[in-house]
Coordinates of C-alpha atoms in Angstrom, one line a residue:
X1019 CA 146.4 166.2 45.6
X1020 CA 144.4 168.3 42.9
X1021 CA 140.7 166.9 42.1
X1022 CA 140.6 164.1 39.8
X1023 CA 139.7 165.4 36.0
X1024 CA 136.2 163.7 35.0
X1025 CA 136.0 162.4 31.6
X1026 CA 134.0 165.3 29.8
X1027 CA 136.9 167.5 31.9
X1028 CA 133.4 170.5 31.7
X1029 CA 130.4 171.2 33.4
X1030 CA 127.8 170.7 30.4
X1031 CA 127.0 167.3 29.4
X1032 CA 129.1 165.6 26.2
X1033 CA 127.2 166.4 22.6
X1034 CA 125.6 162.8 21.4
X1035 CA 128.0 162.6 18.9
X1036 CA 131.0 163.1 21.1
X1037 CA 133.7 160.2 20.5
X1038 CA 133.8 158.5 24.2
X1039 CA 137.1 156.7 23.1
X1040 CA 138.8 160.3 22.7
X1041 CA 137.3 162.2 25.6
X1042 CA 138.6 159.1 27.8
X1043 CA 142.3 158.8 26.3
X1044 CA 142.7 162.6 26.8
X1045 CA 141.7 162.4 30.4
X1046 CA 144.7 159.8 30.8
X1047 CA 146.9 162.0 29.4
X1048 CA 145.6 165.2 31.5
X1049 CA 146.3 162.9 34.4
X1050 CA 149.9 161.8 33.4
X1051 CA 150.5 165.3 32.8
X1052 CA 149.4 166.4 36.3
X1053 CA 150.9 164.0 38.3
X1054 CA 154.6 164.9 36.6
X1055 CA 154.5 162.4 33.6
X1056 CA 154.5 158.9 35.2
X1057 CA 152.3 156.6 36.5
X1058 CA 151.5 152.9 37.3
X1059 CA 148.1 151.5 35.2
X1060 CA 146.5 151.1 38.6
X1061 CA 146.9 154.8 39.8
X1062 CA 145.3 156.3 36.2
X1063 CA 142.2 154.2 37.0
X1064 CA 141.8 155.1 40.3
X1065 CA 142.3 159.0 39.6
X1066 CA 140.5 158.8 36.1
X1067 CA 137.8 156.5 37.1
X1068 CA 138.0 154.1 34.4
X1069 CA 137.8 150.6 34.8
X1070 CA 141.5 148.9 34.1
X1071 CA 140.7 147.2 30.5
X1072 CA 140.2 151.2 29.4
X1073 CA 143.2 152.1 30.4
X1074 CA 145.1 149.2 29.2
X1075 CA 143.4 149.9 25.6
X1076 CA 144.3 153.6 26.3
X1077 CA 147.6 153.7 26.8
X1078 CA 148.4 150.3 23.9
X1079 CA 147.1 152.7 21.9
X1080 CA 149.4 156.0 23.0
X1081 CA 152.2 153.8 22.8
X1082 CA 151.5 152.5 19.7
X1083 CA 151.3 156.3 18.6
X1084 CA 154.8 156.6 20.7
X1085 CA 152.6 159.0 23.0
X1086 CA 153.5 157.2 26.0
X1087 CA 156.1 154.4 27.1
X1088 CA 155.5 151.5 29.3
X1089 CA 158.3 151.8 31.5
X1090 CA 158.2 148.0 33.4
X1091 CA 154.8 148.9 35.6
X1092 CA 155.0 152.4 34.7
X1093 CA 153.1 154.2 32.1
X1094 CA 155.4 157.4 31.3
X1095 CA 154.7 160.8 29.0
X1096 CA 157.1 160.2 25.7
X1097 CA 158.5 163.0 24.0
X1098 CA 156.4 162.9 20.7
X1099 CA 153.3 163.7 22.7
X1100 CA 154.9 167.6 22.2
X1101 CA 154.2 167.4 18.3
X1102 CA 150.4 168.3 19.6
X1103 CA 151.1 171.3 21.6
X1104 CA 154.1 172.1 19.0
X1105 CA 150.7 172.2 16.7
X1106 CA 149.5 174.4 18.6
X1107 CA 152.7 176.6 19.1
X1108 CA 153.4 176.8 15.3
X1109 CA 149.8 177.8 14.9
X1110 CA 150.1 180.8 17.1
X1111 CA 153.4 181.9 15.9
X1112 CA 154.1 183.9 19.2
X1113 CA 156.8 181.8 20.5
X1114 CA 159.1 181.7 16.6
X1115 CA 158.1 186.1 15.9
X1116 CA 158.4 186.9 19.8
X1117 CA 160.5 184.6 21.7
X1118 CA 163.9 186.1 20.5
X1119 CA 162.8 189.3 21.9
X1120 CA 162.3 188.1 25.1
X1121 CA 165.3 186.3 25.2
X1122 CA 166.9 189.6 24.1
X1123 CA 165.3 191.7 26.9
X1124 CA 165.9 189.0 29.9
X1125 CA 169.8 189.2 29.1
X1126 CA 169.3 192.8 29.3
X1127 CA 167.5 192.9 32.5
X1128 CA 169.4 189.6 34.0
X1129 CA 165.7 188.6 34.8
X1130 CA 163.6 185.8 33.8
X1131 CA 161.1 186.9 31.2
X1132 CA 158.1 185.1 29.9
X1133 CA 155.3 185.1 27.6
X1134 CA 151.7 184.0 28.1
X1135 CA 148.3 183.5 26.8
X1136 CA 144.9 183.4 28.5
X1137 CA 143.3 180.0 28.8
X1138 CA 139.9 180.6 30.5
X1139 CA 140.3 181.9 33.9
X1140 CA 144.1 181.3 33.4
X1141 CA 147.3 181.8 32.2
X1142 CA 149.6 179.7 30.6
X1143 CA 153.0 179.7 29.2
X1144 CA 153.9 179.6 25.8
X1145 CA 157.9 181.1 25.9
X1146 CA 160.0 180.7 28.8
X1147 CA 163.9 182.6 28.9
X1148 CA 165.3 182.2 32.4
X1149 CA 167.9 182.9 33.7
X1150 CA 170.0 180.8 35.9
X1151 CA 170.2 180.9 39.7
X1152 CA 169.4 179.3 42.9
X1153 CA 166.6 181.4 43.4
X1154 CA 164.9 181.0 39.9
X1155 CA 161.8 180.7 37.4
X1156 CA 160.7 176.7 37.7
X1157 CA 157.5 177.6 35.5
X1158 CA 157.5 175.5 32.6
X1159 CA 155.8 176.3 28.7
X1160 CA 152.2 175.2 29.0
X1161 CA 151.7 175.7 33.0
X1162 CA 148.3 176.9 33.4
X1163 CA 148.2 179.5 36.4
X1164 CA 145.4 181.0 38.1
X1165 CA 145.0 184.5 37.2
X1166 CA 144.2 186.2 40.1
X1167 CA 147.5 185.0 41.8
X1168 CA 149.4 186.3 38.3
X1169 CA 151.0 189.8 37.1
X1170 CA 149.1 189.3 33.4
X1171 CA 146.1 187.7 35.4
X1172 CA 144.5 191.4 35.9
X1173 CA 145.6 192.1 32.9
X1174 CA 143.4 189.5 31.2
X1175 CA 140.6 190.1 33.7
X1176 CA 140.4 194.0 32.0
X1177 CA 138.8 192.0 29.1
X1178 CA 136.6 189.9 30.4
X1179 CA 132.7 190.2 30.1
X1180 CA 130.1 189.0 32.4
X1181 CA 130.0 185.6 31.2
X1182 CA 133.4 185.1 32.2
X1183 CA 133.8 186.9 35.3
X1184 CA 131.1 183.9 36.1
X1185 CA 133.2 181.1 35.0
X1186 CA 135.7 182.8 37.2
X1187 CA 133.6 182.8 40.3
X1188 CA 132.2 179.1 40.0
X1189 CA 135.8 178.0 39.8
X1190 CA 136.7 179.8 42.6
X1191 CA 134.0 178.5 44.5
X1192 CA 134.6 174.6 43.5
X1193 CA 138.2 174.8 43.9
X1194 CA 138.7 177.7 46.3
X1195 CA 142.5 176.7 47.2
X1196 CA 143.6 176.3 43.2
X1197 CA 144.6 172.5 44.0
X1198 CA 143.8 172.2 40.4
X1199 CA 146.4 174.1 39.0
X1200 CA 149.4 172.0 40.1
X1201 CA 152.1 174.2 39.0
X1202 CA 151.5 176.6 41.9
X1203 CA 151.4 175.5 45.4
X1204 CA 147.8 175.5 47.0
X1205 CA 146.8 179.1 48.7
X1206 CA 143.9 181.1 49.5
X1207 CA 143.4 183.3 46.6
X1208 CA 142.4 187.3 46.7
X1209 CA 138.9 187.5 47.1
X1210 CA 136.7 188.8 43.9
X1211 CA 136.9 192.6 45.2
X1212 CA 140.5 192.7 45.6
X1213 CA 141.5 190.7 41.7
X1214 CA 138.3 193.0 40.5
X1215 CA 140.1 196.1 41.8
X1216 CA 143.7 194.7 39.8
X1217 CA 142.1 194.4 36.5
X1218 CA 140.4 197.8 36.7
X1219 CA 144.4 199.4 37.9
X1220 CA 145.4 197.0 34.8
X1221 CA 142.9 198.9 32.4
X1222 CA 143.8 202.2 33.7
X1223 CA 147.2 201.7 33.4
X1224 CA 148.6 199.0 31.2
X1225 CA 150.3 197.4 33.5
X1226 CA 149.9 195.0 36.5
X1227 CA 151.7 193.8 39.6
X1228 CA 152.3 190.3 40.9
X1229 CA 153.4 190.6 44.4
X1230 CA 154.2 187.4 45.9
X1231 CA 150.4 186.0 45.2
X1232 CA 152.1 182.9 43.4
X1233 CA 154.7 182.2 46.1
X1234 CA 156.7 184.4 48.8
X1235 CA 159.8 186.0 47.5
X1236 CA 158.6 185.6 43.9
X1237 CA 157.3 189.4 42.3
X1238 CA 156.2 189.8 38.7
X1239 CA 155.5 192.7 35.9
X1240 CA 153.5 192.6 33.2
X1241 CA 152.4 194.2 30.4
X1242 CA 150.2 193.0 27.5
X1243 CA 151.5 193.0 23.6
X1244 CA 148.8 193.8 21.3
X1245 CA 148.0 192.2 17.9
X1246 CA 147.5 194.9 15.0
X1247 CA 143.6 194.5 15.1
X1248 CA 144.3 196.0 18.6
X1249 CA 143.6 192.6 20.9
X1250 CA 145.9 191.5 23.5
X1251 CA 147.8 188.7 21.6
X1252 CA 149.9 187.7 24.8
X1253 CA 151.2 189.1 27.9
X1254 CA 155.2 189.7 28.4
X1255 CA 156.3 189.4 31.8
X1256 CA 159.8 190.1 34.0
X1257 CA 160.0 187.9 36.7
X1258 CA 162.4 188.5 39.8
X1259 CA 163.1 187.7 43.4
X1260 CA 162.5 190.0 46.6
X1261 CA 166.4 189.5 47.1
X1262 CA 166.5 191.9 43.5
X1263 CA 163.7 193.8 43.3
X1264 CA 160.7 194.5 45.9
X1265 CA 157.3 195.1 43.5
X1266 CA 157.9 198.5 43.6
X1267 CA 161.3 198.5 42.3
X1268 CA 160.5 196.2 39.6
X1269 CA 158.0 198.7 38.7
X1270 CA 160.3 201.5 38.7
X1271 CA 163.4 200.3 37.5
X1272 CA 162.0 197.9 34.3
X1273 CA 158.6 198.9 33.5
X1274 CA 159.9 201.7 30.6
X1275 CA 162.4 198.8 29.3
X1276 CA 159.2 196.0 29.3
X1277 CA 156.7 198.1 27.3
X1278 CA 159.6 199.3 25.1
X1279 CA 160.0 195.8 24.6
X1280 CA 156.3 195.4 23.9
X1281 CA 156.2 197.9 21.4
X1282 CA 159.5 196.1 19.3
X1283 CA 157.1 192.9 19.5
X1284 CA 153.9 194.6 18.4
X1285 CA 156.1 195.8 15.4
X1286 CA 157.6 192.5 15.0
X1287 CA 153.3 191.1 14.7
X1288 CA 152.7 194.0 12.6
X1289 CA 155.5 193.1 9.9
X1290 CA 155.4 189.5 10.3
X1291 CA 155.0 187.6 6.6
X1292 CA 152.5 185.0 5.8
X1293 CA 152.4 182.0 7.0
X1294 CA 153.5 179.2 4.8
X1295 CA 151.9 176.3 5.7
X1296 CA 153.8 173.2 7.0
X1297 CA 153.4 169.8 6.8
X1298 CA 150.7 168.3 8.5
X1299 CA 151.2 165.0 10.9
X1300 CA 148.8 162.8 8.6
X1301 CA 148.4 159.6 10.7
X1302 CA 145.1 158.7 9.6
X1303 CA 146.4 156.3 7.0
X1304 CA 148.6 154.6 9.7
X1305 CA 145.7 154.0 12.1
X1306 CA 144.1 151.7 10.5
X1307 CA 147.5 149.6 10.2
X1308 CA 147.7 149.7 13.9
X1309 CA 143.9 148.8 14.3
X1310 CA 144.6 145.6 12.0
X1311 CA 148.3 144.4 13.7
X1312 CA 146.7 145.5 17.2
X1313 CA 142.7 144.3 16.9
X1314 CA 141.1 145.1 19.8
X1315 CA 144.3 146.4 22.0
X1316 CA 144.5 149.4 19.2
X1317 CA 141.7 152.4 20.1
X1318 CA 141.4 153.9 16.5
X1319 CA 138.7 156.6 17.3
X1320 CA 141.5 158.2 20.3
X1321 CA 143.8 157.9 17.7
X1322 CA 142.1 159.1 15.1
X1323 CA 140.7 162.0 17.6
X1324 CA 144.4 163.1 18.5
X1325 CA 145.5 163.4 14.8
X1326 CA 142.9 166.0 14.3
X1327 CA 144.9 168.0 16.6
X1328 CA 148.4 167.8 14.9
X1329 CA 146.6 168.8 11.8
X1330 CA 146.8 172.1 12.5
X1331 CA 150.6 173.8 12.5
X1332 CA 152.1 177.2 11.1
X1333 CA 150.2 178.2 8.0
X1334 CA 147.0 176.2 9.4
X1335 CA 145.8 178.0 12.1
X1336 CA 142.3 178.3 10.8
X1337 CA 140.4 174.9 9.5
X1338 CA 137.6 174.5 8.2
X1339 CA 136.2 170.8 8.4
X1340 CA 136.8 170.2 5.0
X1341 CA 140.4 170.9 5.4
X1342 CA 140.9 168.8 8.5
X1343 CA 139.7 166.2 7.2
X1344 CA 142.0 166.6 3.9
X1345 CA 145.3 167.4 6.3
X1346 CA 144.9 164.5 8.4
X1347 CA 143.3 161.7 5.6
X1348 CA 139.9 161.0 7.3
X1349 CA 136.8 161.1 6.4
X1350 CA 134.7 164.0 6.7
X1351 CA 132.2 162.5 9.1
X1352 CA 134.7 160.8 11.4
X1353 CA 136.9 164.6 11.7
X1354 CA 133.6 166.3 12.4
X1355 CA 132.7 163.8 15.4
X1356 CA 136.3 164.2 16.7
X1357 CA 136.5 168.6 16.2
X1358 CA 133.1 168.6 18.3
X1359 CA 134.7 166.3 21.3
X1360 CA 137.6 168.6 21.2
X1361 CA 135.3 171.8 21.0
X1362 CA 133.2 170.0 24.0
X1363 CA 136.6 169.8 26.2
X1364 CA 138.2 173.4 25.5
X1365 CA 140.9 172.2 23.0
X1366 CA 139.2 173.3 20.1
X1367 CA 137.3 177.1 19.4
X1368 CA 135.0 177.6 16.1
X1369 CA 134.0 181.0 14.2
X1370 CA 132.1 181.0 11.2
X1371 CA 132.8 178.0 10.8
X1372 CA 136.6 177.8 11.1
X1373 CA 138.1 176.0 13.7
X1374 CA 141.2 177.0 15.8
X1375 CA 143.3 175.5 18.8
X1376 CA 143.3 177.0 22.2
X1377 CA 145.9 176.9 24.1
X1378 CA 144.6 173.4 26.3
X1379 CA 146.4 171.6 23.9
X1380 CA 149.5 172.3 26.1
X1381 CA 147.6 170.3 28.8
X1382 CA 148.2 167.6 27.1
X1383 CA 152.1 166.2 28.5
X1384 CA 153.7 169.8 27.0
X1385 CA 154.9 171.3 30.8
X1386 CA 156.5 167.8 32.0
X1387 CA 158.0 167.4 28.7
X1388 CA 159.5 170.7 28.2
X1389 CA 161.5 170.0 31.5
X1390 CA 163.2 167.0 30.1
X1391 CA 167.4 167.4 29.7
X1392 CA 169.1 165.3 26.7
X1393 CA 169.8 162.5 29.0
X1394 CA 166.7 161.9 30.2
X1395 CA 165.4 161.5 26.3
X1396 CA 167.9 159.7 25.6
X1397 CA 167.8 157.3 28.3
X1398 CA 165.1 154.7 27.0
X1399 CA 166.9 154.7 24.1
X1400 CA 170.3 153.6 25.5
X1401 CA 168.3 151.0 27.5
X1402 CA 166.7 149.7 24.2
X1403 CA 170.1 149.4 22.7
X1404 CA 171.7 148.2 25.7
X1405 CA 169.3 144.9 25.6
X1406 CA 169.8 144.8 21.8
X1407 CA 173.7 144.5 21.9
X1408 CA 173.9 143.2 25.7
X1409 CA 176.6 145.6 25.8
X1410 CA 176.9 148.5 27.9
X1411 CA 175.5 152.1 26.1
X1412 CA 176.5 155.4 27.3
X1413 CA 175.7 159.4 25.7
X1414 CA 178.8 161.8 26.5
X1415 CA 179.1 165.4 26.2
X1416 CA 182.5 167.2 25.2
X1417 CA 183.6 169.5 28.7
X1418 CA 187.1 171.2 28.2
X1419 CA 189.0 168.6 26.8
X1420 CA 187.5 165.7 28.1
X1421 CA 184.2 163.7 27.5
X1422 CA 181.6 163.7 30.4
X1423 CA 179.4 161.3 30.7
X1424 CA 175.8 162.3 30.8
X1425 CA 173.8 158.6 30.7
X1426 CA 174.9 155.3 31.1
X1427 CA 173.1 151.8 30.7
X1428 CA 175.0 149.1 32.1
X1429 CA 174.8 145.8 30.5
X1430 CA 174.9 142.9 33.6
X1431 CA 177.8 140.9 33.1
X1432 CA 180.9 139.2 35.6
X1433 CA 183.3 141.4 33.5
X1434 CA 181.7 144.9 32.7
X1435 CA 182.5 148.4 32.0
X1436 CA 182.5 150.0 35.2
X1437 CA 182.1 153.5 34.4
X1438 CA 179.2 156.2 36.1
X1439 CA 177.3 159.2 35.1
X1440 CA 179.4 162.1 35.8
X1441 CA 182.7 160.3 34.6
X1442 CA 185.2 162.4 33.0
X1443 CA 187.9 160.7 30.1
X1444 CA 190.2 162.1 27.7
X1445 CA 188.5 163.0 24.8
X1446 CA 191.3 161.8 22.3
X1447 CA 191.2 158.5 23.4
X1448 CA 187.6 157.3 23.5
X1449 CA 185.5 156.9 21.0
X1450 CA 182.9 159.3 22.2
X1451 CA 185.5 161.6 21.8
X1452 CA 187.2 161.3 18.8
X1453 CA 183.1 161.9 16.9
X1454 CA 183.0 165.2 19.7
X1455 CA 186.7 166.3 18.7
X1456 CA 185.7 165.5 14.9
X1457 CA 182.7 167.6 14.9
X1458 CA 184.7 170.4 16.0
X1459 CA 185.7 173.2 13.5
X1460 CA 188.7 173.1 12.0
X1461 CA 190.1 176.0 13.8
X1462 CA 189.1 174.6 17.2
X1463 CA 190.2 171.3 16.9
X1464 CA 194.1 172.4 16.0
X1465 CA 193.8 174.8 18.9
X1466 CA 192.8 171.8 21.1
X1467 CA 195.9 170.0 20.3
X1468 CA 198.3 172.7 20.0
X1469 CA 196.7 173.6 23.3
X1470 CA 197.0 169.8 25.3
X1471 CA 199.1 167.5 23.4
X1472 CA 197.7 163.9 23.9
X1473 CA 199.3 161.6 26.2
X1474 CA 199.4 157.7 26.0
X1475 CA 197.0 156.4 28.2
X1476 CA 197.9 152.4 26.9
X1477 CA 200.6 151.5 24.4
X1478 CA 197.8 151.7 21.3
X1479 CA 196.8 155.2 22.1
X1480 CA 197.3 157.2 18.9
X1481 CA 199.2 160.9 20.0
X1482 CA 201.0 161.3 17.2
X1483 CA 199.2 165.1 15.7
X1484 CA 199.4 164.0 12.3
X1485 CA 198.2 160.6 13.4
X1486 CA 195.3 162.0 15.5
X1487 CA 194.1 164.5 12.7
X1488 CA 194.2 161.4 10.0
X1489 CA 191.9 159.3 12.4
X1490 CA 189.2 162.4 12.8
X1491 CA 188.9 162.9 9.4
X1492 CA 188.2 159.6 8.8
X1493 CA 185.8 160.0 11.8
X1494 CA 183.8 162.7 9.5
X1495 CA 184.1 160.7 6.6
X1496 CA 183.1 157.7 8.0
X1497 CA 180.2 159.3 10.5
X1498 CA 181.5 156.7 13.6
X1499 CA 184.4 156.2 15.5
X1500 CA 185.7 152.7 16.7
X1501 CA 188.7 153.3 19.6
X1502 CA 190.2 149.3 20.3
X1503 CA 192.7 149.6 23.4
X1504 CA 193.3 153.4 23.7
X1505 CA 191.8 153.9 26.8
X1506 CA 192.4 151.1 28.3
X1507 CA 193.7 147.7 27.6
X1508 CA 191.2 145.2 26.5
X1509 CA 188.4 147.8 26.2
X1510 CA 186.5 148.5 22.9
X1511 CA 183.9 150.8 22.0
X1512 CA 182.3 152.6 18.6
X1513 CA 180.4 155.8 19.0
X1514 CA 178.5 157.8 16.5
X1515 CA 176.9 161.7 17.4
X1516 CA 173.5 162.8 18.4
X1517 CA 172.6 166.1 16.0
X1518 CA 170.1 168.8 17.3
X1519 CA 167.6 170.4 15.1
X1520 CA 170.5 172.9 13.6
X1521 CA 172.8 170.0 12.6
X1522 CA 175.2 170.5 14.9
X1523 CA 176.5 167.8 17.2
X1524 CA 175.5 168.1 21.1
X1525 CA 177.0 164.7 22.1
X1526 CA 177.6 161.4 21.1
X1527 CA 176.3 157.8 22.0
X1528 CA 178.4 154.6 22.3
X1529 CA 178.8 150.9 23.4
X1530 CA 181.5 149.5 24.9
X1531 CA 182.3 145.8 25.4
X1532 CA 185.3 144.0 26.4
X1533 CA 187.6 143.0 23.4
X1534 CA 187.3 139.2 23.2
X1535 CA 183.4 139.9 23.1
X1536 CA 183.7 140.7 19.4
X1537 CA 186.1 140.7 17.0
X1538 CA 186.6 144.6 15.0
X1539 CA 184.3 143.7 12.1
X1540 CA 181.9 142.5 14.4
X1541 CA 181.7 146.2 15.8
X1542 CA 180.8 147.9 12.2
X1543 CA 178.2 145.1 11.0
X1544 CA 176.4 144.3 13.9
X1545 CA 176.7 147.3 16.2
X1546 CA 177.2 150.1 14.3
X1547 CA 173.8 149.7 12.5
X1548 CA 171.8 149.6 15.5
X1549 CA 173.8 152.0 17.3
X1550 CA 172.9 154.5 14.2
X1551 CA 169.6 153.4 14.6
X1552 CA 169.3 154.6 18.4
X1553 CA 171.2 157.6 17.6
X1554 CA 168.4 158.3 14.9
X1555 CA 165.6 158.0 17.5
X1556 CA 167.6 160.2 19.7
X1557 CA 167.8 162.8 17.6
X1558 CA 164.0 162.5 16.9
X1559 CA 162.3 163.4 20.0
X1560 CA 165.0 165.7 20.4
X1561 CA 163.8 167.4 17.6
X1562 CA 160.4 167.1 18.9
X1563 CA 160.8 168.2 22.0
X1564 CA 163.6 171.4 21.5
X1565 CA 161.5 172.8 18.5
X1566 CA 159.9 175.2 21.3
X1567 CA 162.0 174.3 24.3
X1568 CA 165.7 174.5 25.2
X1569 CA 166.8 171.0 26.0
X1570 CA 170.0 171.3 28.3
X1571 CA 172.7 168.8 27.2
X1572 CA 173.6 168.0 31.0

């Protein structure tokens, strides 16, 4: 169990004109985050400390801000808490100018590869590419990990000065296991000679070695990636197993390949264009809405406080207080209280006057988060619909030429659908299908029937070719399909697709009902609109969450 976070999460005492409000609702969410994304009002005020009608205000107010979701007795992490550490991700820029490299070199190697940053005595991950096995990389993007139990730990350590080597050492010595970094399991650390004599090898050589410090059977390489004002910008690391590679042999075998690598990424930093700025997440405005529909449940200084940090983005790296407080809508005075909270707790840096995020901000829900699979984000939403329609709701993936059902919320009736995650169905024949089939190109979709010609499943099931193309074109015209009987007798359902960020179509929702529950018409004017409407919110933490992060559709 890793020590509870205190509310000023930092040894020196809060400024005076620290916003309580925000300090608190961040240590919630540093909790949540910790403890895997969920839990029950009760458990955040005994780990946080706060009394119960603070965290009941806290977390109206994240999920008011759709931060959070109350879950029955559960408080969970929601996906559009990622637009903050997305904030900080655009900002950087390492993940969008570097990433496709090191997706590039780890289907070279067949190796997991990663990029990371420093965050104070740690590490943490800003770009993950893994590679798939039973033996594999479980880090997530925003992990924070120790850095003496790290191959780019040393390498970070080469840089430090006295101040920090401190910082390092008090840690140690409070936390001498590492139970606060939950990503790792708890161990005795090197002691301060042993990481000292690392990061002087790191200097010397420009490389470092993890060899099993973070877990046995688990050995690292690392090199660091330079910025063109010659400062280490992130580290780039291969990853393997001891059934692959001993330490030495990662060494020997990939290290020319990894700093070539390096090199192709400093040249992708030194050509990389100007930023154009994007649009900030101004919720300012919408706060005071909130405060006036919610009165006392609503928190507007936390909110208020957490908007300052989606103000920054790609383009907006660097903010003075003047522009904060234009990119979000507040006024100067309130944006100044709220960057000096956040420079008090470590999300925040200043420089002359120009503020900048660090990479905490992915403390904030980002490593739970990133973990989440298409079903899982789309799971609240099918419940949501499920007690809107009373109907049963389901999200399907096309596999071969069948549909596979990937989530399912079962409406509680005598007479129900009774169909389970994992299901398999024609495709031609469901609805599900027929938007799956539809989205298909051209080319793909004649293949598919040239390939399995589709056989009757009830008397209405349409396997005529001709037939079958006319009703998925009017599929893409229409942007739903409604199958009645095709699949089996007396069963109805409409379905409409789920787009990712791209556009393209990664699987498609539906409800199903018997057919004397509603007549056809009944299906387009009262389903179909809030089917599209669940579909929609989907699609938008999808967005959210895969802008940095690749969500698997199964």
């Amino acid at each position: 169990m890793p020590p509870p976070h205190t509310l000023q999460q930092t040894d020196t005492p809060a400024p005076a004109e620290a916003v309580a409000p925000l300090m608190r609702g961040i240590a919630v969410l540093r909790r949540l985050t910790d403890e895997g994304g969920t839990m029950s009002p009760s458990a955040i005020e005994r780990a946080t400390g706060l009394a119960r009608s603070s965290v009941d205000r806290i977390t109206a107010t994240l999920a008011r801000m759709e931060y959070v979701r109350v879950d029955g007795r559960d408080i969970t992490l929601a996906p559009r808490l990622m637009e903050l550490g997305n904030a900080y991700l655009s900002a950087l820029r390492l993940p969008s100018l570097l990433g496709g490299h090191a997706d590039a070199l780890a289907d070279e190697l067949d190796e997991s590869v990663s990029l990371a940053v420093g965050d104070g005595d740690g590490i943490r991950f800003v770009h993950q590419a893994t590679r798939r096995r039973a033996m594999s990389l479980s880090f997530r993007i925003g992990d924070l990990l120790p850095a003496e139990r790290t191959a780019p730990g040393p390498l970070l350590a080469a840089g430090w000065d006295a101040r920090e080597w401190q910082r390092w050492r008090e840690r140690r010595a409070t936390d001498p296991k590492g139970l606060a970094f939950v990503a790792v399991p708890p161990h005795s650390p090197p002691d301060e000679k042993e990481f000292a004599a690392r990061a002087e090898r790191a200097r010397h050589d420009g490389w470092a070695l993890d060899d099993q410090l973070i877990e046995p059977g688990l050995v690292a390489l690392a090199v660091p990636v330079r910025s063109p004002d010659g400062h280490v910008a992130c580290l780039v690391s291969v990853v393997s197993h001891t059934s692959r590679h001993t330490a030495a042999a990662l060494r020997d075998t990939l290290l020319p390949r990894l700093l070539t690598a390096a090199a192709a990424m400093e040249q992708a930093l030194r050509q990389a264009p100007s930023a154009a700025p994007d649009s900030p997440a101004a919720l300012a405005s919408w706060t005071g809405a909130s405060k006036q529909e919610l009165g006392r449940e609503f928190n507007e200084s936390l909110a208020r406080g957490l908007t300052v940090l989606a103000a920054f983005g790609e383009g907006r790296d660097a903010l003075t207080l003047t522009e904060v407080a234009r990119a979000t809508g507040l006024a100067r005075a309130t944006a100044r209280r709220a960057l000096i909270t956040l420079e008090h707790l470590g999300y925040v840096t200043v420089r002359d006057r120009v503020h900048h995020l660090t990479p905490r901000v992915l403390a904030l829900g980002y490593p739970p988060l990133a973990a989440a699979t298409l079903p899982q984000i789309a799971q609240p939403h099918l419940a949501a619909l499920t007690g809107q329609v009373r109907d049963s709701a389901s999200l399907a993936v096309l596999v071969g030429d069948d549909i596979q059902y990937t989530g399912r919320v079962a409406t509680r009736r005598i007479m129900n659908v009774n169909i389970t995650v994992g299901t398999r169905l024609p495709a031609h024949a469901t609805s599900m299908g027929r938007v799956l089939l539809a989205a298909q190109p051209a080319p793909e979709r004649e293949s598919r029937l040239a390939r399995t010609p589709p056989h009757a499943l009830t008397p209405y099931t349409v396997t005529g070719p001709d037939e079958l193309r006319a009703a998925l074109d009017r599929v893409l015209a229409d942007g739903y399909a409604l199958v009645d009987e095709e699949l089996e007798v007396g069963l109805r359902s409409v379905a409409v697709p789920v787009h990712d960020r791209r556009g393209s179509v990664v699987a498609a929702v539906n409800v199903a009902m018997h057919s004397s529950s509603r007549a056809l018409e009944e299906c387009v004017t009262d389903v179909l609109p809030r089917l599209r409407a669940a579909a929609g919110r989907i699609e938008a933490d999808l967005h959210i969450t895969e802008r940095y992060v690749r969500v698997p559709a199964m």
